[in-house]
CSV table of C-alpha atoms in Angstrom, one decimal:
chain,number,residue,atom,x,y,z
A,1,UNK,CA,-58.4,-23.1,-4.8
A,2,UNK,CA,-62.1,-23.1,-5.0
A,3,UNK,CA,-63.9,-19.6,-6.5
A,4,UNK,CA,-67.9,-19.0,-5.5
A,5,UNK,CA,-70.3,-16.9,-7.7
A,6,UNK,CA,-72.9,-14.6,-5.8
A,7,UNK,CA,-74.5,-12.3,-7.8
A,8,UNK,CA,-71.5,-11.9,-10.5
A,9,UNK,CA,-69.1,-11.4,-8.1
A,10,UNK,CA,-66.4,-14.0,-7.7
A,11,UNK,CA,-65.2,-15.1,-4.6
A,12,UNK,CA,-61.6,-16.4,-4.7
A,13,UNK,CA,-60.4,-18.7,-2.2
A,14,UNK,CA,-56.8,-19.3,-2.0
A,15,UNK,CA,-53.9,-18.1,-0.9
A,16,UNK,CA,-52.7,-16.9,-4.7
A,17,UNK,CA,-53.1,-13.5,-4.3
A,18,UNK,CA,-52.6,-13.0,-0.6
A,19,UNK,CA,-48.5,-13.7,-1.1
A,20,UNK,CA,-48.4,-12.1,-4.2
A,21,UNK,CA,-50.2,-8.6,-1.6
A,22,UNK,CA,-47.1,-9.8,1.1
A,23,UNK,CA,-44.6,-9.3,-1.2
A,24,UNK,CA,-45.3,-6.2,-2.9
A,25,UNK,CA,-46.1,-5.2,0.7
A,26,UNK,CA,-42.6,-6.0,1.8
A,27,UNK,CA,-41.5,-4.5,-0.6
A,28,UNK,CA,-43.0,-1.5,-0.1
A,29,UNK,CA,-42.1,-1.4,2.9
A,30,UNK,CA,-38.2,-2.1,2.1
A,31,UNK,CA,-38.3,1.1,-0.3
A,32,UNK,CA,-39.8,4.3,2.1
A,33,UNK,CA,-37.3,2.5,5.0
A,34,UNK,CA,-34.4,3.0,2.5
A,35,UNK,CA,-35.7,6.1,1.5
A,36,UNK,CA,-36.5,7.9,4.6
A,37,UNK,CA,-32.9,6.3,6.8
A,38,UNK,CA,-31.1,8.0,3.2
A,39,UNK,CA,-33.4,11.3,4.1
A,40,UNK,CA,-33.1,12.0,7.1
A,41,UNK,CA,-28.5,11.3,6.9
A,42,UNK,CA,-28.8,13.7,4.1
A,43,UNK,CA,-30.3,15.7,6.5
A,44,UNK,CA,-28.5,15.1,9.6
A,45,UNK,CA,-25.3,15.8,6.9
A,46,UNK,CA,-26.0,19.6,6.2
A,47,UNK,CA,-27.1,19.9,10.0
A,48,UNK,CA,-24.0,19.4,11.1
A,49,UNK,CA,-21.7,21.1,8.3
A,50,UNK,CA,-24.4,24.1,9.4
A,51,UNK,CA,-23.7,23.3,13.2
A,52,UNK,CA,-19.9,23.8,12.6
A,53,UNK,CA,-19.7,27.2,10.8
A,54,UNK,CA,-20.5,28.5,14.4
A,55,UNK,CA,-18.9,26.2,16.3
A,56,UNK,CA,-16.7,22.7,17.3
A,57,UNK,CA,-19.2,19.4,16.9
A,58,UNK,CA,-17.6,16.2,19.2
A,59,UNK,CA,-20.1,14.0,21.9
A,60,UNK,CA,-21.2,17.0,22.9
A,61,UNK,CA,-23.2,17.9,19.9
A,62,UNK,CA,-26.8,16.7,19.5
A,63,UNK,CA,-26.4,16.6,15.8
A,64,UNK,CA,-22.9,14.6,16.1
A,65,UNK,CA,-25.2,11.9,18.2
A,66,UNK,CA,-28.1,12.8,15.8
A,67,UNK,CA,-25.9,11.3,12.6
A,68,UNK,CA,-24.0,8.7,14.3
A,69,UNK,CA,-27.0,7.3,15.2
A,70,UNK,CA,-28.9,7.4,11.7
A,71,UNK,CA,-25.4,6.1,10.2
A,72,UNK,CA,-25.1,2.7,12.2
A,73,UNK,CA,-29.0,2.1,11.7
A,74,UNK,CA,-28.0,2.3,8.1
A,75,UNK,CA,-24.7,0.2,8.3
A,76,UNK,CA,-26.9,-2.1,10.1
A,77,UNK,CA,-29.9,-2.5,8.5
A,78,UNK,CA,-30.5,-6.1,7.4
A,79,UNK,CA,-27.9,-7.1,8.2
A,80,UNK,CA,-27.1,-10.9,8.7
A,81,UNK,CA,-27.0,-12.2,12.4
A,82,UNK,CA,-24.1,-14.9,13.6
A,83,UNK,CA,-25.0,-18.9,13.2
A,84,UNK,CA,-22.8,-20.1,16.0
A,85,UNK,CA,-22.9,-24.0,16.6
A,86,UNK,CA,-25.9,-25.3,17.4
A,87,UNK,CA,-27.4,-23.6,14.3
A,88,UNK,CA,-29.3,-20.3,16.0
A,89,UNK,CA,-27.8,-16.8,14.5
A,90,UNK,CA,-27.0,-14.4,17.2
A,91,UNK,CA,-27.2,-10.7,16.5
A,92,UNK,CA,-24.3,-9.0,14.7
A,93,UNK,CA,-23.3,-5.7,14.7
A,94,UNK,CA,-22.0,-3.5,11.4
A,95,UNK,CA,-18.5,-3.3,13.2
A,96,UNK,CA,-17.5,-7.4,11.7
A,97,UNK,CA,-18.4,-6.2,8.4
A,98,UNK,CA,-16.6,-2.7,8.5
A,99,UNK,CA,-12.9,-5.0,9.6
A,100,UNK,CA,-13.4,-7.0,7.3
A,101,UNK,CA,-14.1,-5.3,4.1
A,102,UNK,CA,-12.3,-2.0,4.9
A,103,UNK,CA,-8.4,-3.3,5.9
A,104,UNK,CA,-7.5,-2.6,2.0
A,105,UNK,CA,-8.1,1.4,3.0
A,106,UNK,CA,-4.1,2.5,3.6
A,107,UNK,CA,-3.3,4.0,6.6
A,108,UNK,CA,-6.5,2.0,7.7
A,109,UNK,CA,-7.5,2.5,12.1
A,110,UNK,CA,-9.1,-1.2,11.8
A,111,UNK,CA,-5.9,-2.4,14.2
A,112,UNK,CA,-5.6,0.5,16.2
A,113,UNK,CA,-9.8,0.2,17.6
A,114,UNK,CA,-9.3,-3.7,17.8
A,115,UNK,CA,-5.9,-2.3,19.8
A,116,UNK,CA,-8.5,-0.2,22.8
A,117,UNK,CA,-8.6,-1.0,26.1
A,118,UNK,CA,-11.3,0.6,27.3
A,119,UNK,CA,-13.7,-0.7,24.1
A,120,UNK,CA,-14.7,-4.5,24.3
A,121,UNK,CA,-17.9,-4.8,22.9
A,122,UNK,CA,-18.2,-4.9,19.2
A,123,UNK,CA,-21.2,-2.2,18.9
A,124,UNK,CA,-18.8,0.6,21.2
A,125,UNK,CA,-15.8,-0.9,18.4
A,126,UNK,CA,-17.9,0.4,15.8
A,127,UNK,CA,-19.0,3.8,17.1
A,128,UNK,CA,-15.3,4.3,17.6
A,129,UNK,CA,-14.9,3.4,14.3
A,130,UNK,CA,-16.7,6.9,13.3
A,131,UNK,CA,-15.7,8.9,15.3
A,132,UNK,CA,-11.7,8.3,14.2
A,133,UNK,CA,-12.4,8.2,10.7
A,134,UNK,CA,-14.5,11.5,11.2
A,135,UNK,CA,-11.3,12.7,12.5
A,136,UNK,CA,-9.7,11.5,10.3
A,137,UNK,CA,-11.4,12.7,7.4
A,138,UNK,CA,-11.7,9.2,5.6
A,139,UNK,CA,-15.2,8.3,6.2
A,140,UNK,CA,-16.2,8.7,3.0
A,141,UNK,CA,-12.8,6.7,1.6
A,142,UNK,CA,-14.2,4.2,4.5
A,143,UNK,CA,-17.3,3.6,3.4
A,144,UNK,CA,-16.8,4.0,-0.7
A,145,UNK,CA,-14.0,0.9,-0.6
A,146,UNK,CA,-16.1,-1.2,1.6
A,147,UNK,CA,-19.3,-0.6,-0.5
A,148,UNK,CA,-16.5,-2.0,-3.4
A,149,UNK,CA,-15.7,-5.3,-1.7
A,150,UNK,CA,-18.6,-6.8,-3.3
A,151,UNK,CA,-18.3,-10.3,-2.6
A,152,UNK,CA,-17.7,-9.1,1.6
A,153,UNK,CA,-20.8,-7.1,1.5
A,154,UNK,CA,-23.1,-9.7,-0.3
A,155,UNK,CA,-22.0,-12.2,2.2
A,156,UNK,CA,-22.6,-10.1,5.4
A,157,UNK,CA,-25.9,-8.5,4.3
A,158,UNK,CA,-29.3,-10.0,3.1
A,159,UNK,CA,-31.6,-8.3,0.2
A,160,UNK,CA,-32.8,-5.3,-0.3
A,161,UNK,CA,-30.1,-3.5,2.1
A,162,UNK,CA,-29.3,-0.3,2.1
A,163,UNK,CA,-25.4,-0.9,1.4
A,164,UNK,CA,-27.0,-3.7,-1.5
A,165,UNK,CA,-28.9,-0.9,-2.8
A,166,UNK,CA,-28.2,2.6,-6.1
A,167,UNK,CA,-28.8,3.7,-2.5
A,168,UNK,CA,-25.1,3.4,-1.3
A,169,UNK,CA,-23.5,5.5,-3.8
A,170,UNK,CA,-25.9,7.9,-2.9
A,171,UNK,CA,-24.9,8.0,1.1
A,172,UNK,CA,-21.0,7.6,-0.5
A,173,UNK,CA,-21.7,10.6,-1.7
A,174,UNK,CA,-23.5,12.9,1.6
A,175,UNK,CA,-20.9,11.9,3.3
A,176,UNK,CA,-17.8,12.9,1.3
A,177,UNK,CA,-19.2,16.8,3.0
A,178,UNK,CA,-18.1,16.2,6.8
A,179,UNK,CA,-14.6,16.6,5.2
A,180,UNK,CA,-14.5,19.9,5.3
A,181,UNK,CA,-15.8,19.5,9.2
A,182,UNK,CA,-12.7,19.2,11.7
A,183,UNK,CA,-14.5,17.2,14.8
A,184,UNK,CA,-13.0,16.7,18.5
A,185,UNK,CA,-14.0,13.8,20.1
A,186,UNK,CA,-13.6,12.0,23.5
A,187,UNK,CA,-13.2,7.7,23.1
A,188,UNK,CA,-13.5,7.4,26.4
A,189,UNK,CA,-17.2,8.7,27.0
A,190,UNK,CA,-21.1,7.5,27.2
A,191,UNK,CA,-20.9,7.9,23.9
A,192,UNK,CA,-19.6,4.5,22.6
A,193,UNK,CA,-21.3,2.3,25.3
A,194,UNK,CA,-23.0,-0.5,23.3
A,195,UNK,CA,-25.1,-2.0,25.7
A,196,UNK,CA,-28.0,0.3,24.2
A,197,UNK,CA,-29.1,0.7,20.8
A,198,UNK,CA,-29.3,3.9,19.1
A,199,UNK,CA,-32.1,6.0,18.7
A,200,UNK,CA,-32.9,8.3,16.3
A,201,UNK,CA,-34.2,11.5,16.9
A,202,UNK,CA,-36.9,12.5,14.1
A,203,UNK,CA,-37.9,16.2,15.9
A,204,UNK,CA,-35.2,18.1,14.2
A,205,UNK,CA,-36.0,17.4,11.0
A,206,UNK,CA,-40.3,17.2,11.5
A,207,UNK,CA,-40.7,20.2,13.2
A,208,UNK,CA,-40.1,23.9,11.4
A,209,UNK,CA,-38.7,26.4,14.0
A,210,UNK,CA,-39.0,29.9,13.2
A,211,UNK,CA,-36.2,31.9,14.3
A,212,UNK,CA,-36.5,35.6,15.4
A,213,UNK,CA,-33.8,37.3,12.4
A,214,UNK,CA,-36.6,35.4,10.1
A,215,UNK,CA,-37.4,38.3,7.8
A,216,UNK,CA,-41.8,37.4,8.5
A,217,UNK,CA,-43.0,35.7,10.5
A,218,UNK,CA,-46.1,34.3,11.4
A,219,UNK,CA,-48.1,37.0,13.5
A,220,UNK,CA,-46.6,39.9,10.7
A,221,UNK,CA,-48.2,37.3,8.1
A,222,UNK,CA,-51.4,37.8,10.0
A,223,UNK,CA,-51.6,41.4,10.3
A,224,UNK,CA,-50.5,42.0,6.6
A,225,UNK,CA,-53.2,39.5,5.6
A,226,UNK,CA,-56.1,41.4,8.0
A,227,UNK,CA,-54.4,45.3,6.9
A,228,UNK,CA,-55.0,44.2,2.9
A,229,UNK,CA,-58.2,42.8,3.7
A,230,UNK,CA,-60.3,45.2,5.5
A,231,UNK,CA,-60.7,48.7,4.3
A,232,UNK,CA,-60.9,50.7,8.1
A,233,UNK,CA,-56.7,50.1,8.6
A,234,UNK,CA,-55.6,53.0,10.6
A,235,UNK,CA,-52.0,54.4,11.0
A,236,UNK,CA,-51.7,53.0,14.0
A,237,UNK,CA,-52.1,49.6,12.8
A,238,UNK,CA,-49.7,49.6,10.7
A,239,UNK,CA,-47.4,51.1,13.1
A,240,UNK,CA,-45.7,48.4,14.6
A,241,UNK,CA,-45.0,45.9,11.9
A,242,UNK,CA,-43.0,48.4,10.3
A,243,UNK,CA,-40.6,48.7,13.2
A,244,UNK,CA,-40.8,45.1,13.4
A,245,UNK,CA,-39.7,44.5,9.6
A,246,UNK,CA,-36.7,47.5,9.9
A,247,UNK,CA,-35.0,45.1,13.5
A,248,UNK,CA,-35.2,41.8,11.7
A,249,UNK,CA,-34.0,43.8,8.2
A,250,UNK,CA,-31.0,44.7,10.8
A,251,UNK,CA,-30.8,40.7,12.1
A,252,UNK,CA,-30.6,39.5,8.9
A,253,UNK,CA,-27.8,41.6,7.1
A,254,UNK,CA,-26.0,41.2,11.0
A,255,UNK,CA,-26.8,37.3,10.3
A,256,UNK,CA,-25.8,37.5,7.1
A,257,UNK,CA,-22.7,40.0,7.6
A,258,UNK,CA,-21.4,37.3,9.8
A,259,UNK,CA,-21.5,34.5,7.4
A,260,UNK,CA,-19.9,36.7,5.1
A,261,UNK,CA,-16.8,36.8,7.5
A,262,UNK,CA,-17.1,33.2,7.9
A,263,UNK,CA,-16.6,32.9,4.2
A,264,UNK,CA,-13.9,34.8,3.4
A,265,UNK,CA,-12.1,33.1,6.9
A,266,UNK,CA,-13.0,29.9,4.9
A,267,UNK,CA,-11.8,30.8,1.5
A,268,UNK,CA,-8.3,32.1,2.1
A,269,UNK,CA,-7.9,28.7,4.3
A,270,UNK,CA,-9.2,27.2,1.2
A,271,UNK,CA,-6.4,29.0,-1.0
A,272,UNK,CA,-3.5,28.2,1.5
A,273,UNK,CA,-4.2,24.7,1.6
A,274,UNK,CA,-3.8,25.1,-2.1
A,275,UNK,CA,-1.0,26.7,-2.0
A,276,UNK,CA,0.7,24.0,-0.2
A,277,UNK,CA,-0.6,21.2,-2.4
A,278,UNK,CA,0.8,23.1,-5.8
A,279,UNK,CA,4.0,23.0,-3.8
A,280,UNK,CA,4.0,19.9,-2.9
A,281,UNK,CA,2.8,18.8,-6.1
A,282,UNK,CA,5.7,21.0,-7.5
A,283,UNK,CA,8.5,19.4,-5.1
A,284,UNK,CA,7.6,15.4,-5.4
A,285,UNK,CA,7.0,16.4,-9.8
A,286,UNK,CA,11.0,17.7,-9.1
A,287,UNK,CA,11.8,14.6,-7.3
A,288,UNK,CA,10.4,12.5,-9.9
A,289,UNK,CA,12.4,14.2,-12.1
A,290,UNK,CA,15.5,13.6,-10.4
A,291,UNK,CA,14.8,10.4,-9.9
A,292,UNK,CA,14.4,9.6,-13.2
A,293,UNK,CA,17.4,10.9,-14.4
A,294,UNK,CA,19.5,8.7,-11.8
A,295,UNK,CA,17.4,5.2,-13.6
A,296,UNK,CA,18.3,6.6,-16.8
A,297,UNK,CA,21.8,7.6,-15.8
A,298,UNK,CA,21.9,4.2,-13.4
A,299,UNK,CA,21.1,2.4,-16.5
A,300,UNK,CA,24.1,3.8,-19.0
A,301,UNK,CA,26.4,2.8,-16.6
A,302,UNK,CA,25.4,-0.6,-16.2
A,303,UNK,CA,25.6,-0.8,-20.2
A,304,UNK,CA,28.8,0.2,-20.5
A,305,UNK,CA,30.4,-1.6,-18.1
A,306,UNK,CA,28.0,-4.6,-19.6
A,307,UNK,CA,30.0,-3.9,-23.1
A,308,UNK,CA,33.5,-3.7,-21.3
A,309,UNK,CA,32.9,-7.0,-19.6
A,310,UNK,CA,31.7,-8.5,-22.8
A,311,UNK,CA,35.1,-7.5,-24.9
A,312,UNK,CA,37.4,-8.2,-21.6
A,313,UNK,CA,35.2,-11.9,-22.1
A,314,UNK,CA,36.1,-11.8,-25.7
A,315,UNK,CA,39.9,-10.6,-24.8
A,316,UNK,CA,40.6,-13.1,-22.9
A,317,UNK,CA,38.7,-15.9,-25.0
A,318,UNK,CA,41.5,-14.8,-27.6
A,319,UNK,CA,44.1,-15.6,-25.4
A,320,UNK,CA,43.2,-18.7,-23.9
A,321,UNK,CA,43.3,-19.7,-27.4
A,322,UNK,CA,46.8,-18.0,-28.1
A,323,UNK,CA,48.1,-19.5,-25.2
A,324,UNK,CA,47.2,-23.3,-25.7
A,325,UNK,CA,48.3,-22.9,-29.1
A,326,UNK,CA,51.8,-21.5,-27.7
A,327,UNK,CA,51.1,-24.4,-25.6
A,328,UNK,CA,51.1,-27.2,-28.5
A,329,UNK,CA,54.2,-26.0,-30.0
A,330,UNK,CA,56.4,-26.2,-27.3
A,331,UNK,CA,55.4,-29.5,-26.7
A,332,UNK,CA,55.8,-31.1,-30.2
A,333,UNK,CA,59.9,-29.2,-30.3
A,334,UNK,CA,60.6,-30.9,-27.1
A,335,UNK,CA,59.0,-34.2,-28.9
A,336,UNK,CA,60.7,-33.5,-31.9
A,337,UNK,CA,64.1,-32.6,-29.7
A,338,UNK,CA,64.3,-35.6,-27.9
A,339,UNK,CA,63.5,-37.9,-31.3
A,340,UNK,CA,65.8,-36.3,-33.3
A,341,UNK,CA,68.8,-36.0,-31.0
A,342,UNK,CA,71.6,-33.6,-30.9
A,343,UNK,CA,72.4,-32.8,-34.8
A,344,UNK,CA,68.6,-30.9,-34.6
A,345,UNK,CA,69.2,-28.7,-32.3
A,346,UNK,CA,69.8,-26.2,-34.3
A,347,UNK,CA,66.2,-26.2,-36.3
A,348,UNK,CA,65.1,-26.5,-32.0
A,349,UNK,CA,66.5,-23.3,-31.1
A,350,UNK,CA,64.9,-22.0,-34.2
A,351,UNK,CA,61.7,-22.8,-32.5
A,352,UNK,CA,61.9,-21.8,-29.4
A,353,UNK,CA,63.6,-18.1,-30.8
A,354,UNK,CA,59.9,-18.2,-32.7
A,355,UNK,CA,58.1,-19.1,-29.3
A,356,UNK,CA,59.3,-17.0,-27.8
A,357,UNK,CA,58.7,-14.2,-30.0
A,358,UNK,CA,55.6,-15.1,-30.0
A,359,UNK,CA,55.2,-15.4,-26.5
A,360,UNK,CA,56.8,-11.3,-26.5
A,361,UNK,CA,54.3,-10.6,-29.0
A,362,UNK,CA,51.1,-11.7,-26.6
A,363,UNK,CA,53.5,-10.4,-23.3
A,364,UNK,CA,50.9,-6.8,-22.4
A,365,UNK,CA,47.5,-6.6,-23.7
A,366,UNK,CA,47.2,-2.7,-22.7
A,367,UNK,CA,43.5,-3.3,-22.6
A,368,UNK,CA,43.5,-6.3,-20.4
A,369,UNK,CA,46.0,-4.0,-18.2
A,370,UNK,CA,43.8,-0.7,-18.2
A,371,UNK,CA,40.6,-2.7,-17.5
A,372,UNK,CA,41.8,-5.3,-15.0
A,373,UNK,CA,44.3,-4.3,-13.3
A,374,UNK,CA,43.8,-8.4,-11.0
A,375,UNK,CA,44.5,-10.6,-13.7
A,376,UNK,CA,48.8,-9.7,-13.6
A,377,UNK,CA,48.4,-13.8,-13.1
A,378,UNK,CA,48.1,-13.9,-16.1
A,379,UNK,CA,52.1,-12.9,-16.8
A,380,UNK,CA,53.2,-15.2,-14.4
A,381,UNK,CA,51.1,-18.0,-16.1
A,382,UNK,CA,53.1,-16.4,-19.0
A,383,UNK,CA,56.7,-16.9,-17.7
A,384,UNK,CA,56.0,-20.6,-16.2
A,385,UNK,CA,55.5,-21.8,-19.7
A,386,UNK,CA,58.5,-19.9,-21.2
A,387,UNK,CA,60.4,-21.1,-18.6
A,388,UNK,CA,59.2,-24.8,-18.9
A,389,UNK,CA,60.2,-24.3,-22.7
A,390,UNK,CA,63.3,-22.9,-22.2
A,391,UNK,CA,64.0,-26.1,-19.4
A,392,UNK,CA,63.2,-28.6,-22.3
A,393,UNK,CA,65.2,-26.7,-24.7
A,394,UNK,CA,67.8,-26.8,-22.8
A,395,UNK,CA,68.7,-30.7,-21.5
A,396,UNK,CA,70.1,-32.0,-25.7
A,397,UNK,CA,72.4,-29.2,-25.4
A,398,UNK,CA,74.0,-30.1,-22.1
A,399,UNK,CA,73.9,-33.7,-24.1
A,400,UNK,CA,76.0,-32.3,-26.4
A,401,UNK,CA,78.6,-30.6,-24.4
A,402,UNK,CA,79.0,-33.5,-21.9
A,403,UNK,CA,82.7,-35.0,-21.4
A,404,UNK,CA,81.4,-38.0,-22.4
A,405,UNK,CA,80.4,-37.6,-25.6
A,406,UNK,CA,83.0,-35.7,-27.1
A,407,UNK,CA,85.3,-37.4,-29.6
A,408,UNK,CA,89.0,-38.2,-28.7
C-alpha cells in the first residue's frame, strides 16, 4: 500500500480501508434486514389478533397471507443451499430445516404433511406446515423446539441469520399470542402453490388510514386551528364541527361498546376453559394418588411374599438336613445288624424305634402345610424312607425264625 502527500493531505492506495468499510456496511445491512423482518412480523401478529376479534381468519384474509409471507421470509433468511454431487449449490426451502428440527415435538404433524398427496414441492409443504401448526395452536412450540436444537440450526443456516441471533427468542415470544386465534384453512387451495416465492406487502404498516370513527379528523383539526387563529370567527362556522364531533363521539362509544361485549365473551370463554383445566388437574391429582396407593400396596404385598418365601426356604433347608441325618442313621443301623448278627437284633429294634420316633416328630410341619400345599411329595418321601428302614430291619428277624437255624 502506497501513500501520497499532497499539500498536507494523505491519500492511501490499497484495499485495507475499503475492505473494512465493506464489512461494516454488510454487517449494518444484515442488522437492518433482521430488524425490519422482526418489526414487520410483530405488526402482522398484532393485525391478525385485531382482525380475529371481528371475523374468522382463513386463506382469504390478507392479514394472514402477509403474515405467512413474513414468516416464510424469516425462516428462509440466510438459509444454506444444498450441495449436489457435482459441487453445485441448489436452493433449499425452510421445510428441510423444520422437518429435521421439529421431530422432537410431541404429536407433531411432520409425518402427516410428508404424506400429503396434493403437496409435492418442499416450499408447498412448508406453507402447509404453517397452516396446520396455526390450526393446532402449536406454532410457537414448533419454533421454540427448533431453535433449541442449535446444532441442527447451525448446520442449515449461515452466520447472521435471524434464527441464529438474539431476534430468535423475540420471534418465539411473538408467535405465542397466535394461540388465542381460531384459524380455518383449506390445505388444497392456491396458497400452497410452491412455484412462486412469498412477497411481503409493507403498505399496511407504512400507510396510515384514518377511519371515520376516529374522534378527530384532519379537517376538524384544521378547522380548530383556523378558528383559534382568526378573531372574526362566526358561530355559523363553528357549528358544523360540533355536530361532527358529536357524531364521532357517538360512533366511538358504539365501537367501544362492541369491543367491551367481545371482551366479556372472551372473558367468559377463558373462565370456562380455566374451570375445565382445574377439573382435569384435580382428576389427574386424584388418579395420581390412587396409583401411588396401588404402588405402595403392591410393594407391601411383594415384601410379605418375599418374607414368606424366605421362611419356607429356611424350613426346607432344615428338613433336608434332618432327612439326611435320618438316612445316615438308617444306613448305620442296617450295617450294624448285618455285621453283628442275630444277637444284636434287639438293639437294632431299639434304634429303629428311635428313628421312627424322629421321623414321626418331623412328619408334619404346619407352616409348610399352610403356606405350600404342593409339598405333599415330602410326606411321600418320608414314607418311602420309613419303608426302606423297616425292610432293612425285618431281614435279621426272618433269619432268626427260619426253621433251618432253630436248634433241634
